[in-house]
CSV table of C-alpha atoms in Angstrom, one decimal:
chain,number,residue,atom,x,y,z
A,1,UNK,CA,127.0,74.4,32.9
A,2,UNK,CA,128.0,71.8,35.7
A,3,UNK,CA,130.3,74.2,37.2
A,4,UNK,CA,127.8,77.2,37.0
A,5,UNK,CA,125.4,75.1,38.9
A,6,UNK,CA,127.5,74.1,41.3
A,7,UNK,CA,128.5,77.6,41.9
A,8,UNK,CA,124.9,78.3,42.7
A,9,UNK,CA,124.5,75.4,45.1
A,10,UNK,CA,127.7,76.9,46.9
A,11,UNK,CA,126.3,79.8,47.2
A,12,UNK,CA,123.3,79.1,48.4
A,13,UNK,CA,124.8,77.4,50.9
A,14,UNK,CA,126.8,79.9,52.0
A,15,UNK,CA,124.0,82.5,52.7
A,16,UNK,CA,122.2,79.3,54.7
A,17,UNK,CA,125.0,79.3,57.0
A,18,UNK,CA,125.6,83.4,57.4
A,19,UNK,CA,122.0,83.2,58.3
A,20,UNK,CA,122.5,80.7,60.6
A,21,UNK,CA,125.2,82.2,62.3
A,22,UNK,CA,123.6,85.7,62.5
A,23,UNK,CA,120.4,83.5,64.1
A,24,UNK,CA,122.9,82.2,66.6
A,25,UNK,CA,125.1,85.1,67.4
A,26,UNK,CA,122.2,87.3,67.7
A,27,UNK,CA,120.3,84.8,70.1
A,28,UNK,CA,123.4,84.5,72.4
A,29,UNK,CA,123.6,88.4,72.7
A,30,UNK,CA,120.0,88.0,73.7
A,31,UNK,CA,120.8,85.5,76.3
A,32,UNK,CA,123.9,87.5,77.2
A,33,UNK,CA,122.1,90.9,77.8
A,34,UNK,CA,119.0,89.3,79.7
A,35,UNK,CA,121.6,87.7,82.0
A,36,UNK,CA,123.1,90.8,82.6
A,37,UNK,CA,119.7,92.9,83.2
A,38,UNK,CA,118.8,89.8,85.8
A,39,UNK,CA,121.9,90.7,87.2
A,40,UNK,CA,121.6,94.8,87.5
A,41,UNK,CA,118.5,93.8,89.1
A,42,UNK,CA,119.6,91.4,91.7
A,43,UNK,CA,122.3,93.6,92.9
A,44,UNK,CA,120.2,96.5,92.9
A,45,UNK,CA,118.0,94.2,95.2
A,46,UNK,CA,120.7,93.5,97.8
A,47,UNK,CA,121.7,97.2,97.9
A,48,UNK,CA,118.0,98.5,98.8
A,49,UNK,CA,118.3,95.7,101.3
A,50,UNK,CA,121.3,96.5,102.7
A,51,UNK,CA,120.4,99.9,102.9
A,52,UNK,CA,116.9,99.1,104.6
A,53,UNK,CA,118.3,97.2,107.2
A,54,UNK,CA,121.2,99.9,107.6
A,55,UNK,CA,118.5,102.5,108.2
A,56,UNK,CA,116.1,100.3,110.5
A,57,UNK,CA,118.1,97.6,112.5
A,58,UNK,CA,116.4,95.2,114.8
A,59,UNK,CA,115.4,96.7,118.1
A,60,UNK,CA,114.0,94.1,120.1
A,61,UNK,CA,113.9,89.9,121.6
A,62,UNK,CA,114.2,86.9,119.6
A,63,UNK,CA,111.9,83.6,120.7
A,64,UNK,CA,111.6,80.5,118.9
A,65,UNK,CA,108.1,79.2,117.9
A,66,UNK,CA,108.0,76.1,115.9
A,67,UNK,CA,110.8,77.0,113.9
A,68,UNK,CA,109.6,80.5,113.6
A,69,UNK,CA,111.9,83.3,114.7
A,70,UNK,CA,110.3,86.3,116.2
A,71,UNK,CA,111.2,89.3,116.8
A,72,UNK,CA,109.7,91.3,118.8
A,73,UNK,CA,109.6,94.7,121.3
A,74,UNK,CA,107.8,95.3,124.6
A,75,UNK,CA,107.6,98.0,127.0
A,76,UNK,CA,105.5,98.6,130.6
A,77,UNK,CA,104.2,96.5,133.7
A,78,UNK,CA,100.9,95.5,134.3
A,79,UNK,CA,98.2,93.5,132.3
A,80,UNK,CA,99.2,92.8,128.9
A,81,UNK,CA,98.3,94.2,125.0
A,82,UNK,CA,99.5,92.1,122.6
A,83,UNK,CA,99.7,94.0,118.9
A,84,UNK,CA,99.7,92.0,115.5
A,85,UNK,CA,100.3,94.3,112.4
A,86,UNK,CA,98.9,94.4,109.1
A,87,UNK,CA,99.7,93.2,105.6
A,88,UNK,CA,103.6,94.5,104.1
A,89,UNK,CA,104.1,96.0,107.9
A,90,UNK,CA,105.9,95.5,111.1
A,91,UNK,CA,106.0,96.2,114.8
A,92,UNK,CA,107.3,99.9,114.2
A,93,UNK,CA,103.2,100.4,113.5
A,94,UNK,CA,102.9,100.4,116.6
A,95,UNK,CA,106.0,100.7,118.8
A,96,UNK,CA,106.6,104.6,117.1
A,97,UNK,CA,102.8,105.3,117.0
A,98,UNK,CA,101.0,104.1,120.4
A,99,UNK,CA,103.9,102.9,122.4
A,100,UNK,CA,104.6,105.4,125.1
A,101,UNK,CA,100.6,107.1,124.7
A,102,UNK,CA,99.3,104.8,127.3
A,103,UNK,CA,100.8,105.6,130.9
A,104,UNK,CA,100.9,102.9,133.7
A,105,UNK,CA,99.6,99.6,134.2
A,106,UNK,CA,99.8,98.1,130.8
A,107,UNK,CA,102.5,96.0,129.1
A,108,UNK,CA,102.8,96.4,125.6
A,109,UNK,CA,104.4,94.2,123.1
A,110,UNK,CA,104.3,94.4,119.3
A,111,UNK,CA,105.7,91.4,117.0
A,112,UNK,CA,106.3,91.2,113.8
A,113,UNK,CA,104.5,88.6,112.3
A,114,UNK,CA,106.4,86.0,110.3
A,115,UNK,CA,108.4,87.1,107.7
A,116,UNK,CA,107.9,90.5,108.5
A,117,UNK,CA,110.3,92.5,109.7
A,118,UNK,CA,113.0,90.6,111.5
A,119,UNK,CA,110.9,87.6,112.2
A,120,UNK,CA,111.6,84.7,110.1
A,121,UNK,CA,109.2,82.4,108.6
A,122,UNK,CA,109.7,78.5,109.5
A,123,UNK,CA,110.5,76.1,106.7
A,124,UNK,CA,107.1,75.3,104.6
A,125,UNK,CA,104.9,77.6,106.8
A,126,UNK,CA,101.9,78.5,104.2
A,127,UNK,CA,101.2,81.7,106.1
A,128,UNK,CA,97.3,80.7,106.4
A,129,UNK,CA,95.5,82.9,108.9
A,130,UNK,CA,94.3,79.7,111.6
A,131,UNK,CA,98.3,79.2,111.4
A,132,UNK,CA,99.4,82.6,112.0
A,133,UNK,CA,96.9,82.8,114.7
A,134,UNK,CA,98.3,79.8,116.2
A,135,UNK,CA,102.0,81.3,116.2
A,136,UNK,CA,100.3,84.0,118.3
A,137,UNK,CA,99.2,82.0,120.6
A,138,UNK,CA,102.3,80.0,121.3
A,139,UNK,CA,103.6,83.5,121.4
A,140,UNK,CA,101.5,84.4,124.2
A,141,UNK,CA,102.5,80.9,126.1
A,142,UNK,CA,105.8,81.8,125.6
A,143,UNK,CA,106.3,84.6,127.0
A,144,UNK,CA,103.7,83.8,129.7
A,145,UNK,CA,101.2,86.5,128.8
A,146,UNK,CA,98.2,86.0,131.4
A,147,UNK,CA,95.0,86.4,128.4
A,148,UNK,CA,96.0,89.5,127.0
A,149,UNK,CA,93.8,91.9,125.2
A,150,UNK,CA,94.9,91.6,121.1
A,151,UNK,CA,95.1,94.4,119.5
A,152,UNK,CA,94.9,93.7,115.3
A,153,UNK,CA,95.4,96.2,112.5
A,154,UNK,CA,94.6,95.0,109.1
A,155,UNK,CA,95.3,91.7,108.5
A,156,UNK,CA,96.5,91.5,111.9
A,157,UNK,CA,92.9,92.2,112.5
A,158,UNK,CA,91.8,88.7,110.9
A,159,UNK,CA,94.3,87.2,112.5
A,160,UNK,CA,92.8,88.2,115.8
A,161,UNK,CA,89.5,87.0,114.9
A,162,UNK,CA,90.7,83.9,114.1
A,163,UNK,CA,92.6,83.7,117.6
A,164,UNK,CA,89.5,84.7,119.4
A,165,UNK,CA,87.2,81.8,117.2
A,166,UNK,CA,90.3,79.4,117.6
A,167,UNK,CA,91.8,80.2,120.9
A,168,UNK,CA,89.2,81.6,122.7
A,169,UNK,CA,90.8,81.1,126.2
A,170,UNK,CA,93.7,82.3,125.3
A,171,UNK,CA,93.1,86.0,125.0
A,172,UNK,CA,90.6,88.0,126.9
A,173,UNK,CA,89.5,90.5,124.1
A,174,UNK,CA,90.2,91.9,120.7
A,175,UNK,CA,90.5,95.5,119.6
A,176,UNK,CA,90.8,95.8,116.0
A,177,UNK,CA,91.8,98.5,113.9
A,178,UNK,CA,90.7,99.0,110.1
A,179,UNK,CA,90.6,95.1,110.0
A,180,UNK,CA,90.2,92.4,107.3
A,181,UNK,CA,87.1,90.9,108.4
A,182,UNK,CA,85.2,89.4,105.0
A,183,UNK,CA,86.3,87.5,101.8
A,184,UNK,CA,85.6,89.7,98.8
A,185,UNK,CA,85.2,89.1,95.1
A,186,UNK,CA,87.2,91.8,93.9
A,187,UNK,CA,89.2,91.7,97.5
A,188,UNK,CA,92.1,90.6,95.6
A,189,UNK,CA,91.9,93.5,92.9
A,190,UNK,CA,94.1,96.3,94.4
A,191,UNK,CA,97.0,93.4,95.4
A,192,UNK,CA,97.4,92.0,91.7
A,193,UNK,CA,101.0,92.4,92.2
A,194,UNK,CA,101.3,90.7,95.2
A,195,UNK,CA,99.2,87.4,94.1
A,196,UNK,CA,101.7,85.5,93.1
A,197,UNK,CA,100.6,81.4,93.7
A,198,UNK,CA,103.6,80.2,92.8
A,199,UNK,CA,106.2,79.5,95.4
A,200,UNK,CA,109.1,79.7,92.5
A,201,UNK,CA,108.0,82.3,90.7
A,202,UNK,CA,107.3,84.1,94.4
A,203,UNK,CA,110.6,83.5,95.3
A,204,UNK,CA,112.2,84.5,91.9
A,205,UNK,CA,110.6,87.9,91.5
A,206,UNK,CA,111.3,88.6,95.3
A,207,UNK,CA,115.2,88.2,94.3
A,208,UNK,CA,114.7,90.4,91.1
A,209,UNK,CA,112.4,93.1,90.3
A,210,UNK,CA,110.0,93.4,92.9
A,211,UNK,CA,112.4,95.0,95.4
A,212,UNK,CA,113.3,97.4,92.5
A,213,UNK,CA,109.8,98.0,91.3
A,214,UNK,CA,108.3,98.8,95.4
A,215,UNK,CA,110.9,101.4,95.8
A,216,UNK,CA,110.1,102.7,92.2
A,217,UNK,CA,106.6,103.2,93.1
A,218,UNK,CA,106.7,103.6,97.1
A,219,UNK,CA,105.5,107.2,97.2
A,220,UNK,CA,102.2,106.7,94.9
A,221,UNK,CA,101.7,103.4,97.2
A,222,UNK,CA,102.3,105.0,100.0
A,223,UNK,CA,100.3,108.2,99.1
A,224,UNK,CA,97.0,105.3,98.3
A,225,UNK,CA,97.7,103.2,102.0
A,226,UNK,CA,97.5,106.7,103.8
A,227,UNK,CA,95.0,108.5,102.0
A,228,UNK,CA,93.1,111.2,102.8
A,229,UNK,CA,95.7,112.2,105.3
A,230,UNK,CA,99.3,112.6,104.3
A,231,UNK,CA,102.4,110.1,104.7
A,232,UNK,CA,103.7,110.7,107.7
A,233,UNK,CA,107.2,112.7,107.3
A,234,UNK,CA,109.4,110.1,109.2
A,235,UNK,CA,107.9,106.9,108.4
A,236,UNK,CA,110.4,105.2,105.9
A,237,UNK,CA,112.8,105.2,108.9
A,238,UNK,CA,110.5,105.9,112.3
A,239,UNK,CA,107.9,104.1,111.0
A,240,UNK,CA,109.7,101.2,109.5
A,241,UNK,CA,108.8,101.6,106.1
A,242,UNK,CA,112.1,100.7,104.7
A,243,UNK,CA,111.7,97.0,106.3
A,244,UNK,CA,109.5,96.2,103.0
A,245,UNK,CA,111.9,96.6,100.8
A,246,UNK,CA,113.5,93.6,101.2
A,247,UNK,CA,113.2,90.0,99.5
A,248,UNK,CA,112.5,88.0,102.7
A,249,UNK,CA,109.7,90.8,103.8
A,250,UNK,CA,107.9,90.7,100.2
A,251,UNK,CA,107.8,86.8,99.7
A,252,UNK,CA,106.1,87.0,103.2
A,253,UNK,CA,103.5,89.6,102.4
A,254,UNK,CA,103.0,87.7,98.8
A,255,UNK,CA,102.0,84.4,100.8
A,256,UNK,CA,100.2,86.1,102.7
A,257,UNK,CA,97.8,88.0,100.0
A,258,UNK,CA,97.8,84.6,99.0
A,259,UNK,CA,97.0,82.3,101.6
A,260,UNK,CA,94.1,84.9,103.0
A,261,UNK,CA,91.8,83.1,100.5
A,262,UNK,CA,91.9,79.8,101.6
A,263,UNK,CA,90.8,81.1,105.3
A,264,UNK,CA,88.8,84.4,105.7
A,265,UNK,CA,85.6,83.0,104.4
A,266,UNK,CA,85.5,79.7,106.9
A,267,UNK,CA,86.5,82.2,110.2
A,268,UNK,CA,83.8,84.7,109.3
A,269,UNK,CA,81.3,81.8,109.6
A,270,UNK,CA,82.3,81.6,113.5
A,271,UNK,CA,82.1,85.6,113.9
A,272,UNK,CA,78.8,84.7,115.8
A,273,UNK,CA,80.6,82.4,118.4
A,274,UNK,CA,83.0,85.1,119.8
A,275,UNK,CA,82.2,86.2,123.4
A,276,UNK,CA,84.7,87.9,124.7
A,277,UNK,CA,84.9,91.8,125.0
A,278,UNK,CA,85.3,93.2,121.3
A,279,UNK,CA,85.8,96.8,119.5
A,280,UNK,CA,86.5,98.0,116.2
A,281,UNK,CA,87.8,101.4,114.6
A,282,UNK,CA,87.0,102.0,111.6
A,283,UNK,CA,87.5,104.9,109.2
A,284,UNK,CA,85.0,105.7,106.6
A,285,UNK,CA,87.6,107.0,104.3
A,286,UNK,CA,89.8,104.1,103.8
A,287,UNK,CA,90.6,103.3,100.5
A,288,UNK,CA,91.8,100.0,100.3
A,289,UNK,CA,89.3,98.0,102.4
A,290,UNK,CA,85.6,99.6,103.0
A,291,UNK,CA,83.8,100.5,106.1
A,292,UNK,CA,80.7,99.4,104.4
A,293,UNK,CA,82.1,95.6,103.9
A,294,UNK,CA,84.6,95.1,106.6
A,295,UNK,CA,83.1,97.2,109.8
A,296,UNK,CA,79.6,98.0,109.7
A,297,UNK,CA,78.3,94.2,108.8
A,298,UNK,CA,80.5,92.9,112.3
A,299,UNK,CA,77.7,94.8,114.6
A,300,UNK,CA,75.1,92.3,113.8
A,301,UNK,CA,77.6,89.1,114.1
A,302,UNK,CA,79.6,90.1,117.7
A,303,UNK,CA,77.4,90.4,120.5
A,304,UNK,CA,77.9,93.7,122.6
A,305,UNK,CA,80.5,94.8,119.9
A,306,UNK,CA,82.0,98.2,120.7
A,307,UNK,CA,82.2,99.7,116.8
A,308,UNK,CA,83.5,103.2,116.8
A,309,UNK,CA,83.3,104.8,113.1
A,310,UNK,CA,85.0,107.9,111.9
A,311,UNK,CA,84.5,110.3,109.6
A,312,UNK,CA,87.1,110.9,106.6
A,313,UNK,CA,89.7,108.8,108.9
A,314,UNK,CA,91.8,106.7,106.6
A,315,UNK,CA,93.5,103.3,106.5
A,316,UNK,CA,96.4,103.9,109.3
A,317,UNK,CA,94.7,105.6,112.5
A,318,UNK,CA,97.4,104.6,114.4
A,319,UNK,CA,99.9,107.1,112.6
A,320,UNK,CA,97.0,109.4,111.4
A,321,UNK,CA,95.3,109.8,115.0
A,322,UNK,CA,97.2,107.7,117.8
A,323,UNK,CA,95.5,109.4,120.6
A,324,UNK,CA,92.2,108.4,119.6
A,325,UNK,CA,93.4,104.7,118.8
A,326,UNK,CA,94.8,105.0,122.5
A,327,UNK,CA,91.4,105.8,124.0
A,328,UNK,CA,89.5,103.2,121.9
A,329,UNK,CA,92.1,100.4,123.4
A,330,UNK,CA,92.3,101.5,126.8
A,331,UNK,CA,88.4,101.5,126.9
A,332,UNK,CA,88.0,97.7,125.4
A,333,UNK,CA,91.3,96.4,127.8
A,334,UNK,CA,89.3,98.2,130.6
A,335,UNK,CA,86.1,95.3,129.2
A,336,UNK,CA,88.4,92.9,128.8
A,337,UNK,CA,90.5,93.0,131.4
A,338,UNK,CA,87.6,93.0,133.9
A,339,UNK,CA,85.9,90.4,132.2
């Protein structure tokens, strides 16, 4: 009877530790196959990189701001437009759309922003818009720009706003271009991806899957950004559209998405101070930011405010309709500059 028990105990112990084992084996294959997928995606990361900047090399100057390395292009004589680019973009928003449209007298120079493009970002820059604007400003110091007229698409738009309530003597006018100009409630909705408030997490998914993911889903996106009118044929390459997909470009426009909160709402309380020569364009059929919110409401804050409003235009006039844009900043430099 002893022995029979002690069988059973034996047994029972045996199972224990085959379960155990399975437990353990199958818990390292676990381990072992998320490794690996962490892996596939990381290289697949550095290829799409590799391949971007293959496809769309740096084309311009390097100057150092406060540990900020810009890049940037310029072209012409004469009195200068300064361009600032919008959220996930880059100087080839401009330099391949309105470079070249403008004829004599002007000179024209487009940067990317930092951490866009070939700029890089200094070391614990938040990305916050009074800090961005103030990069543009040293910018302009550096380069010894005499008040030049900023041009701001997007983003790039609240950036110039901020430069103009900031740094008013610094620039002689603003001409802005489907900007950012209010704080929304549900501003953040159509960026969920992109709000990421963790540094580390930023940093980790830039190395991983995001890279993977944008190029996945870059035509739908693309398609959205553009709409009504169609992606333009060459702008992966001509248009720089490549340049996103890479981890340094999307940890930039993640900060950025995330660092526009903290700002947007104290500069639009200034709106009412700005003095200088201003115009907006502003298409009614933009998608991602409305017409209703973000251009129509700045005719009753800026005084003398030159607000030109299109029908069915959407979010990128500068690709969509570049002669137009052209007109509308030739006519504010023409304020500005004789201001």
């Amino acid at each position: 009877m002893a022995a029979a028990v002690a069988d059973m105990v034996r047994s029972v112990g045996w199972g224990e530790n085959m379960l155990m084992s399975f437990v353990l084996w199958l818990l390292v294959g676990l381990l072992i196959a998320a490794a690996l997928a962490v892996l596939a995606v990381t290289v697949a990361t550095w290829r799409i990189a590799a391949k971007a900047e293959r496809l769309v090399p740096a084309c311009g100057k390097f100057v150092e701001i406060d540990g900020n390395r810009i890049h940037y292009v310029e072209e012409g004589d004469g009195r200068p437009i300064v361009f600032v680019h919008g959220l996930g973009a880059q100087l080839h928003h401009f330099r391949q759309t309105l470079f070249g449209r403008f004829g004599p007298g002007y000179r024209l120079i487009a940067l990317d922003r930092p951490g866009s493009g070939y700029s890089v970002r200094a070391t614990g820059a938040t990305g916050r818009l009074p800090e961005q604007a103030d990069i543009v400003r040293r910018f302009i110091e550096e380069l010894r720009l005499e008040r030049p007229l900023v041009v701001g698409h997007s983003l790039g738009g609240a950036i110039a706003l901020a430069l103009a309530t900031g740094h008013p003597t610094a620039i002689s006018g603003i001409a802005l271009l489907s900007p950012l100009t209010h704080q929304e409630a549900r501003g953040r909705q159509g960026f969920d991806l992109l709000y990421v408030p963790s540094r580390l997490l930023r940093r980790v998914l830039a190395y991983t899957v995001a890279i993977p993911l944008s190029l996945r889903y870059a035509q739908p996106t693309l398609q959205f950004i553009f709409a009504p009118q169609a992606v333009p044929a060459d702008y992966m390459i001509g248009g720089g559209g490549w340049l996103g997909l890479r981890p340094s470009h999307y940890f930039a426009t993640s900060t950025d998405v995330v660092a526009v909160e903290r700002d947007l709402g104290e500069i639009e309380r200034s709106y009412r101070e700005i003095a200088m020569p201003a115009g907006i364009l502003f298409g009614t059929g933009d998608q991602v930011i409305g017409e209703a919110v973000h251009g129509q409401p700045m005719l009753d804050k800026i005084d003398g405010l030159d607000f030109e409003r299109i029908e069915g235009l959407g979010r990128m006039p500068q690709f969509t309709d570049p002669e137009r844009v052209v007109a509308f900043v030739r006519r504010i430099a023409a304020r500005a500059f004789a201001h």
